[in-house]
Amino acid sequence: MSKVEEILSELGYVAHHPARMVEQWKKETGGKAVGIMPIHCAEEVVHAAGMLPVGMWGGQTSISLAPEYLQSFCCSIMKAVMEFTMSGAYKDLDAIICPETCDTLRVIPLMMRKAIPQTPIIGVVLPDNRKIDAGIKYTAAVYRSIAKQLEQITGKPEKE
């Protein structure tokens, strides 16, 4: 097997076994992992806090538990995310950050808090216009708030 094939094989394994990889990473590093929902989700802040950002973009699964929380017209990504939430696939996450960028994502943090109360859910509301002064200040405040919440989870003060 060539080096390229070896790397692609390893990446394929990681892509197909994210929960196993999170568990392994946490065991090897002693670090914490944070689920990152789609779009504008402070991945860099999670990384800067020394935590592992874990993308939560749904995945292939049978949908049987999610309809308890979501209407039939919700997108397949959110249905899969809720299915994985309900089935315990995110049990090793120390927190989840969820931007409220669409109608379904506006309620996902509330539903997750109900479904997995032991996991901190950090809801994020960003302004539509982040170019004007008020938008810039508000966005900066949101990211500072995320950093503070992550600081509580890690138990380590944020770096200035």
XYZ file of N, CA, C and O in Angstrom:
640
model
N 0.848 -1.175 0.000
C 0.000 0.000 0.000
C 0.896 1.241 0.000
O 1.821 1.348 0.787
N 0.607 2.187 -0.877
C 1.400 3.409 -0.953
C 1.088 4.321 0.246
O 0.097 4.134 0.941
N 1.934 5.284 0.490
C 1.745 6.230 1.595
C 0.415 6.985 1.432
O -0.310 7.183 2.404
N 0.096 7.382 0.207
C -1.156 8.091 -0.055
C -2.346 7.191 0.277
O -3.295 7.610 0.944
N -2.300 5.944 -0.174
C -3.389 5.011 0.113
C -3.516 4.763 1.616
O -4.620 4.653 2.147
N -2.384 4.699 2.289
C -2.373 4.495 3.741
C -3.052 5.675 4.450
O -3.889 5.484 5.334
N -2.714 6.891 4.035
C -3.305 8.092 4.633
C -4.803 8.140 4.335
O -5.615 8.422 5.232
N -5.189 7.862 3.098
C -6.606 7.865 2.736
C -7.379 6.802 3.509
O -8.512 7.038 3.946
N -6.777 5.663 3.712
C -7.408 4.601 4.483
C -7.630 5.030 5.934
O -8.699 4.816 6.508
N -6.619 5.668 6.509
C -6.738 6.153 7.884
C -7.814 7.232 7.991
O -8.631 7.227 8.919
N -7.844 8.160 7.037
C -8.874 9.200 7.038
C -10.268 8.599 6.880
O -11.222 9.055 7.513
N -10.391 7.580 6.037
C -11.669 6.903 5.865
C -12.130 6.247 7.157
O -13.306 6.317 7.521
N -11.202 5.646 7.868
C -11.534 5.018 9.152
C -12.040 6.070 10.143
O -13.063 5.870 10.800
N -11.323 7.178 10.237
C -11.712 8.248 11.151
C -13.105 8.767 10.783
O -13.952 8.962 11.657
N -13.353 8.981 9.500
C -14.648 9.498 9.049
C -15.792 8.544 9.381
O -16.908 8.985 9.661
N -15.527 7.254 9.350
C -16.580 6.270 9.605
C -16.713 5.891 11.078
O -17.657 5.182 11.450
N -15.792 6.346 11.924
C -15.815 5.991 13.349
C -15.530 7.214 14.231
O -14.621 7.184 15.068
N -16.283 8.299 14.056
C -15.967 9.515 14.814
C -16.069 9.334 16.328
O -15.220 9.831 17.069
N -17.075 8.635 16.811
C -17.229 8.458 18.261
C -16.042 7.686 18.834
O -15.508 8.038 19.891
N -15.621 6.674 18.130
C -14.461 5.886 18.562
C -13.199 6.752 18.585
O -12.374 6.631 19.478
N -13.070 7.618 17.595
C -11.884 8.478 17.520
C -11.890 9.522 18.637
O -10.837 9.829 19.201
N -13.068 10.065 18.976
C -13.162 11.018 20.082
C -12.768 10.323 21.387
O -11.981 10.850 22.177
N -13.312 9.148 21.594
C -12.989 8.377 22.798
C -11.481 8.107 22.884
O -10.866 8.297 23.934
N -10.891 7.707 21.781
C -9.451 7.425 21.735
C -8.642 8.697 22.001
O -7.694 8.678 22.787
N -9.015 9.814 21.363
C -8.297 11.079 21.554
C -8.345 11.514 23.011
O -7.341 11.923 23.592
N -9.532 11.410 23.623
C -9.672 11.827 25.020
C -8.828 10.948 25.939
O -8.213 11.441 26.889
N -8.800 9.659 25.653
C -8.006 8.732 26.464
C -6.513 9.040 26.320
O -5.779 9.055 27.303
N -6.068 9.313 25.107
C -4.641 9.578 24.853
C -4.184 10.924 25.397
O -3.051 11.065 25.833
N -5.060 11.942 25.357
C -4.647 13.297 25.715
C -5.153 13.763 27.077
O -4.604 14.706 27.642
N -6.214 13.148 27.556
C -6.849 13.626 28.773
C -7.638 14.909 28.542
O -8.111 15.544 29.478
N -7.771 15.295 27.274
C -8.459 16.532 26.916
C -9.964 16.365 26.840
O -10.508 15.286 27.059
N -10.608 17.448 26.516
C -12.063 17.475 26.377
C -12.429 17.735 24.919
O -11.663 18.331 24.179
N -13.624 17.257 24.536
C -14.085 17.382 23.159
C -15.412 18.137 23.125
O -16.274 17.934 23.980
N -15.553 19.004 22.122
C -16.755 19.821 21.983
C -17.367 19.600 20.604
O -16.692 19.750 19.592
N -18.642 19.255 20.577
C -19.361 19.111 19.321
C -19.607 20.468 18.693
O -19.954 21.429 19.371
N -19.406 20.529 17.385
C -19.553 21.772 16.635
C -20.651 21.563 15.591
O -20.491 20.792 14.658
N -21.763 22.272 15.765
C -22.842 22.196 14.793
C -22.488 23.050 13.579
O -21.610 23.900 13.655
N -23.185 22.860 12.467
C -22.836 23.538 11.225
C -22.916 25.064 11.263
O -23.802 25.614 11.900
N -21.980 25.700 10.596
C -21.968 27.114 10.212
C -21.700 28.075 11.377
O -22.450 28.119 12.331
N -20.648 28.858 11.252
C -20.290 29.937 12.196
C -20.242 29.454 13.638
O -20.887 30.011 14.508
N -19.449 28.441 13.914
C -19.586 27.799 15.218
C -18.374 27.860 16.137
O -18.234 27.032 16.997
N -17.497 28.795 15.989
C -16.424 29.030 16.970
C -15.440 27.873 17.102
O -14.885 27.645 18.162
N -15.208 27.149 16.030
C -14.266 26.029 16.079
C -12.891 26.486 16.558
O -12.230 25.798 17.330
N -12.474 27.668 16.127
C -11.161 28.194 16.504
C -11.086 28.469 17.999
O -10.042 28.270 18.621
N -12.190 28.921 18.600
C -12.218 29.189 20.034
C -12.081 27.881 20.807
O -11.377 27.808 21.817
N -12.748 26.836 20.335
C -12.648 25.514 20.963
C -11.203 25.029 20.894
O -10.637 24.578 21.905
N -10.598 25.136 19.732
C -9.212 24.709 19.549
C -8.280 25.524 20.448
O -7.388 24.971 21.099
N -8.498 26.837 20.511
C -7.661 27.711 21.349
C -7.797 27.358 22.825
O -6.858 27.563 23.602
N -8.939 26.798 23.222
C -9.156 26.385 24.612
C -8.489 25.049 24.909
O -8.588 24.539 26.030
N -7.826 24.472 23.894
C -7.148 23.191 24.088
C -8.074 21.998 24.004
O -7.734 20.899 24.444
N -9.234 22.211 23.434
C -10.230 21.151 23.313
C -10.320 20.692 21.857
O -9.934 21.425 20.952
N -10.839 19.494 21.663
C -10.991 18.944 20.321
C -12.341 19.345 19.731
O -13.388 18.961 20.257
N -12.351 20.142 18.634
C -13.623 20.435 17.977
C -14.056 19.238 17.128
O -13.262 18.695 16.364
N -15.298 18.817 17.294
C -15.818 17.647 16.586
C -17.014 18.076 15.751
O -18.038 18.499 16.291
N -16.885 17.991 14.436
C -17.974 18.377 13.541
C -19.188 17.495 13.716
O -19.076 16.278 13.833
N -20.349 18.122 13.740
C -21.626 17.404 13.874
C -22.490 17.754 12.667
O -23.337 18.637 12.742
N -22.244 17.090 11.571
C -22.962 17.375 10.322
C -23.907 16.243 9.952
O -24.122 15.965 8.789
N -24.427 15.570 10.942
C -25.337 14.473 10.638
C -24.552 13.226 10.311
O -23.518 12.960 10.901
N -25.044 12.458 9.388
C -24.401 11.211 9.009
C -25.462 10.218 8.580
O -26.657 10.505 8.619
N -25.012 9.066 8.194
C -25.951 8.052 7.717
C -26.453 7.234 8.890
O -25.675 6.590 9.594
N -27.755 7.286 9.098
C -28.383 6.536 10.171
C -29.866 6.381 9.859
O -30.427 7.145 9.072
N -30.480 5.401 10.462
C -31.941 5.260 10.360
C -32.566 6.230 11.352
O -32.116 6.348 12.485
N -33.594 6.901 10.920
C -34.256 7.895 11.768
C -35.459 7.235 12.443
O -36.447 6.913 11.788
N -35.333 7.009 13.748
C -36.459 6.448 14.484
C -36.760 7.223 15.763
O -37.914 7.321 16.165
N -35.749 7.796 16.400
C -35.932 8.526 17.657
C -36.141 10.027 17.437
O -36.844 10.676 18.210
N -35.532 10.589 16.408
C -35.574 12.038 16.163
C -36.978 12.603 15.966
O -37.228 13.752 16.367
N -37.929 11.872 15.355
C -39.264 12.449 15.171
C -39.952 12.848 16.480
O -40.876 13.651 16.469
N -39.470 12.334 17.600
C -40.005 12.754 18.893
C -39.718 14.238 19.134
O -40.423 14.902 19.860
N -38.662 14.749 18.478
C -38.238 16.126 18.674
C -38.417 17.017 17.449
O -38.532 18.223 17.587
N -38.384 16.445 16.256
C -38.392 17.263 15.037
C -39.569 16.930 14.129
O -39.971 15.775 14.009
N -40.060 17.955 13.434
C -41.143 17.772 12.482
C -40.609 17.060 11.225
O -39.420 17.052 10.953
N -41.511 16.527 10.455
C -41.131 15.761 9.267
C -40.443 16.610 8.207
O -39.669 16.096 7.407
N -40.683 17.932 8.185
C -40.092 18.777 7.148
C -38.669 19.237 7.471
O -38.026 19.881 6.657
N -38.142 18.919 8.646
C -36.783 19.332 9.007
C -35.764 18.590 8.148
O -35.996 17.471 7.711
N -34.631 19.219 7.934
C -33.629 18.652 7.024
C -32.987 17.382 7.582
O -32.991 17.137 8.792
N -32.429 16.603 6.697
C -31.839 15.318 7.073
C -30.636 15.483 7.997
O -30.377 14.625 8.838
N -29.904 16.593 7.869
C -28.749 16.816 8.747
C -29.225 16.929 10.189
O -28.686 16.276 11.089
N -30.228 17.744 10.433
C -30.721 17.936 11.801
C -31.402 16.683 12.333
O -31.300 16.368 13.513
N -32.091 15.953 11.460
C -32.703 14.700 11.900
C -31.628 13.717 12.340
O -31.756 13.056 13.379
N -30.545 13.622 11.572
C -29.456 12.713 11.941
C -28.775 13.169 13.228
O -28.465 12.353 14.099
N -28.559 14.487 13.368
C -27.947 15.009 14.595
C -28.804 14.640 15.811
O -28.291 14.179 16.828
N -30.101 14.821 15.729
C -30.969 14.479 16.858
C -31.014 12.973 17.078
O -31.071 12.514 18.220
N -30.973 12.205 16.005
C -30.950 10.742 16.146
C -29.693 10.313 16.896
O -29.748 9.494 17.824
N -28.546 10.869 16.506
C -27.294 10.547 17.192
C -27.322 11.034 18.639
O -26.807 10.367 19.538
N -27.944 12.190 18.875
C -28.083 12.706 20.244
C -28.872 11.721 21.091
O -28.451 11.342 22.189
N -30.010 11.303 20.568
C -30.896 10.411 21.312
C -30.302 9.018 21.516
O -30.569 8.369 22.514
N -29.492 8.555 20.582
C -28.951 7.197 20.674
C -27.660 7.119 21.492
O -27.111 6.042 21.675
N -27.174 8.271 21.961
C -25.981 8.262 22.802
C -24.672 8.387 22.054
O -23.597 8.245 22.646
N -24.721 8.658 20.766
C -23.493 8.757 19.970
C -22.607 9.917 20.415
O -21.405 9.893 20.200
N -23.189 10.928 21.055
C -22.417 12.100 21.478
C -22.074 12.052 22.963
O -21.731 13.050 23.563
N -22.148 10.885 23.567
C -21.963 10.766 25.012
C -20.588 11.198 25.492
O -20.435 11.597 26.643
N -19.573 11.134 24.648
C -18.224 11.518 25.057
C -17.913 12.997 24.831
O -16.808 13.442 25.123
N -18.887 13.755 24.321
C -18.664 15.184 24.139
C -18.853 15.896 25.473
O -19.783 15.598 26.225
N -17.962 16.838 25.751
C -18.025 17.578 27.005
C -18.902 18.818 26.891
O -19.254 19.418 27.908
N -19.251 19.197 25.684
C -20.161 20.310 25.412
C -20.505 20.269 23.927
O -19.841 19.579 23.146
N -21.545 21.010 23.571
C -21.930 21.151 22.168
C -22.220 22.622 21.920
O -22.923 23.260 22.709
N -21.660 23.153 20.832
C -21.935 24.530 20.433
C -22.857 24.489 19.220
O -22.583 23.803 18.242
N -23.950 25.232 19.318
C -24.964 25.186 18.270
C -25.373 26.592 17.846
O -26.013 27.311 18.610
N -24.995 26.997 16.627
C -25.439 28.304 16.132
C -26.903 28.222 15.722
O -27.374 27.174 15.297
N -27.595 29.302 15.878
C -29.015 29.326 15.544
C -29.198 30.042 14.215
O -29.669 31.164 14.158
N -28.787 29.353 13.136
C -28.733 29.981 11.815
C -29.878 29.618 10.888
O -29.947 30.130 9.781
N -30.742 28.713 11.314
C -31.917 28.387 10.504
C -33.063 28.070 11.457
O -32.861 27.968 12.671
N -34.255 27.894 10.936
C -35.413 27.647 11.798
C -35.214 26.414 12.683
O -35.541 26.442 13.869
N -34.689 25.355 12.127
C -34.492 24.137 12.913
C -33.388 24.327 13.941
O -33.533 23.934 15.102
N -32.280 24.959 13.541
C -31.182 25.162 14.479
C -31.559 26.098 15.630
O -30.908 26.084 16.671
N -32.592 26.886 15.464
C -33.024 27.762 16.555
C -33.559 26.968 17.739
O -33.492 27.419 18.871
N -34.131 25.804 17.481
C -34.705 25.010 18.570
C -33.840 23.825 18.987
O -34.076 23.239 20.035
N -32.849 23.483 18.199
C -31.990 22.329 18.525
C -31.345 22.467 19.905
O -31.349 21.506 20.673
N -30.780 23.635 20.283
C -30.188 23.717 21.629
C -31.193 23.393 22.741
O -30.860 22.706 23.700
N -32.421 23.852 22.594
C -33.449 23.568 23.601
C -33.748 22.076 23.677
O -33.864 21.501 24.765
N -33.868 21.446 22.513
C -34.170 20.019 22.486
C -33.005 19.190 23.012
O -33.194 18.196 23.703
N -31.783 19.608 22.692
C -30.615 18.880 23.187
C -30.503 18.985 24.700
O -30.143 18.017 25.366
N -30.807 20.162 25.241
C -30.761 20.322 26.703
C -31.736 19.357 27.380
O -31.474 18.858 28.468
N -32.851 19.115 26.740
C -33.849 18.183 27.271
C -33.385 16.730 27.080
O -33.519 15.916 27.985
N -32.817 16.439 25.919
C -32.428 15.068 25.590
C -31.154 14.621 26.308
O -31.039 13.458 26.699
N -30.191 15.536 26.466
C -28.915 15.187 27.113
C -28.554 16.265 28.146
O -27.632 17.046 27.955
N -29.286 16.296 29.255
C -29.104 17.371 30.238
C -27.715 17.408 30.880
O -27.303 18.443 31.388
N -26.996 16.317 30.830
C -25.657 16.270 31.424
C -24.605 16.979 30.567
O -23.514 17.269 31.050
N -24.915 17.287 29.323
C -23.963 17.919 28.410
C -24.302 19.402 28.255
O -25.409 19.735 27.840
N -23.355 20.291 28.564
C -23.621 21.718 28.342
C -23.851 22.002 26.855
O -23.071 21.557 26.009
N -24.919 22.725 26.559
C -25.233 23.118 25.194
C -25.079 24.632 25.123
O -25.737 25.362 25.860
N -24.199 25.083 24.247
C -23.926 26.509 24.103
C -24.605 27.001 22.826
O -24.173 26.693 21.725
N -25.703 27.724 23.006
C -26.409 28.300 21.857
C -25.721 29.581 21.419
O -25.238 30.352 22.250
N -25.650 29.791 20.119
C -24.959 30.954 19.570
C -25.888 31.677 18.599
O -26.380 31.077 17.645
N -26.119 32.953 18.879
C -26.911 33.788 17.971
C -25.992 34.899 17.477
O -25.493 35.697 18.263
N -25.736 34.915 16.188
C -24.876 35.938 15.590
C -25.722 36.936 14.804
O -26.785 36.582 14.276
N -25.246 38.170 14.705
C -26.006 39.168 13.949
C -25.952 38.888 12.451
O -24.996 38.275 11.956
N -26.973 39.320 11.749
C -26.984 39.171 10.294
C -25.906 40.032 9.646
O -25.309 39.641 8.656
N -25.676 41.206 10.202
C -24.691 42.114 9.634
C -23.523 42.259 10.610
O -23.611 42.979 11.602
N -22.441 41.542 10.307
C -21.271 41.571 11.179
C -20.228 42.564 10.683
O -19.092 42.543 11.131
N -20.601 43.457 9.765
C -19.655 44.433 9.217
C -19.813 45.807 9.854
O -18.867 46.574 9.896
N -21.007 46.106 10.335
C -21.198 47.404 10.980
C -20.635 47.340 12.403
O -20.438 46.249 12.953
N -20.371 48.499 12.994
C -19.746 48.566 14.310
C -20.516 47.749 15.359
O -19.923 46.990 16.120
N -21.830 47.897 15.389
C -22.641 47.164 16.374
C -22.524 45.656 16.154
O -22.445 44.882 17.114
N -22.514 45.234 14.900
C -22.376 43.813 14.580
C -21.031 43.259 15.002
O -20.925 42.150 15.515
N -19.985 44.039 14.792
C -18.633 43.627 15.180
C -18.552 43.473 16.697
O -18.048 42.469 17.210
N -19.064 44.468 17.424
C -19.018 44.416 18.889
C -19.839 43.248 19.431
O -19.424 42.550 20.346
N -21.009 43.049 18.857
C -21.872 41.959 19.316
C -21.215 40.604 19.036
O -21.199 39.721 19.906
N -20.661 40.426 17.843
C -19.998 39.171 17.490
C -18.832 38.895 18.437
O -18.665 37.764 18.921
N -18.033 39.912 18.714
C -16.909 39.749 19.646
C -17.420 39.331 21.025
O -16.834 38.454 21.679
N -18.524 39.921 21.472
C -19.098 39.566 22.773
C -19.580 38.116 22.789
O -19.415 37.404 23.791
N -20.159 37.659 21.687
C -20.619 36.271 21.593
C -19.430 35.319 21.721
O -19.477 34.347 22.490
N -18.352 35.600 21.002
C -17.189 34.722 21.067
C -16.515 34.775 22.438
O -16.018 33.761 22.934
N -16.528 35.927 23.101
C -16.001 36.004 24.472
C -16.867 35.172 25.414
O -16.362 34.489 26.310
N -18.161 35.192 25.207
C -19.076 34.396 26.027
C -18.813 32.895 25.834
O -18.802 32.128 26.800
N -18.602 32.493 24.584
C -18.277 31.087 24.314
C -16.990 30.715 25.034
O -16.903 29.662 25.687
N -15.985 31.571 24.942
C -14.702 31.299 25.597
C -14.884 31.143 27.107
O -14.302 30.243 27.721
N -15.704 32.000 27.717
C -15.968 31.913 29.160
C -16.653 30.595 29.517
O -16.317 29.970 30.525
N -17.611 30.178 28.697
C -18.305 28.921 28.965
C -17.361 27.732 28.817
O -17.413 26.781 29.597
N -16.475 27.792 27.826
C -15.489 26.720 27.653
C -14.505 26.717 28.812
O -14.056 25.656 29.259
N -14.174 27.897 29.313
C -13.277 28.017 30.466
C -13.877 27.284 31.670
O -13.166 26.572 32.391
N -15.170 27.414 31.864
C -15.831 26.706 32.966
C -15.762 25.195 32.775
O -15.599 24.446 33.735
N -15.866 24.737 31.540
C -15.825 23.307 31.247
C -14.414 22.754 31.447
O -14.242 21.668 32.002
N -13.404 23.510 31.002
C -12.027 23.021 31.145
C -11.480 23.252 32.538
O -10.560 22.557 32.972
N -12.040 24.241 33.238
C -11.503 24.582 34.543
C -10.230 25.392 34.467
O -9.563 25.646 35.463
N -9.860 25.809 33.251
C -8.655 26.599 33.049
C -9.036 27.989 32.579
O -9.897 28.131 31.719
N -8.381 29.023 33.123
C -8.695 30.376 32.660
C -8.294 30.570 31.204
O -7.335 29.980 30.729
N -9.094 31.396 30.498
C -8.774 31.660 29.089
C -7.488 32.466 28.985
O -7.132 33.215 29.893
N -6.797 32.308 27.885
C -5.575 33.059 27.634
C -5.941 34.372 26.984
O -6.750 34.418 26.081
N -5.340 35.436 27.438
C -5.612 36.758 26.868
C -4.947 36.910 25.535
O -3.921 36.454 25.261
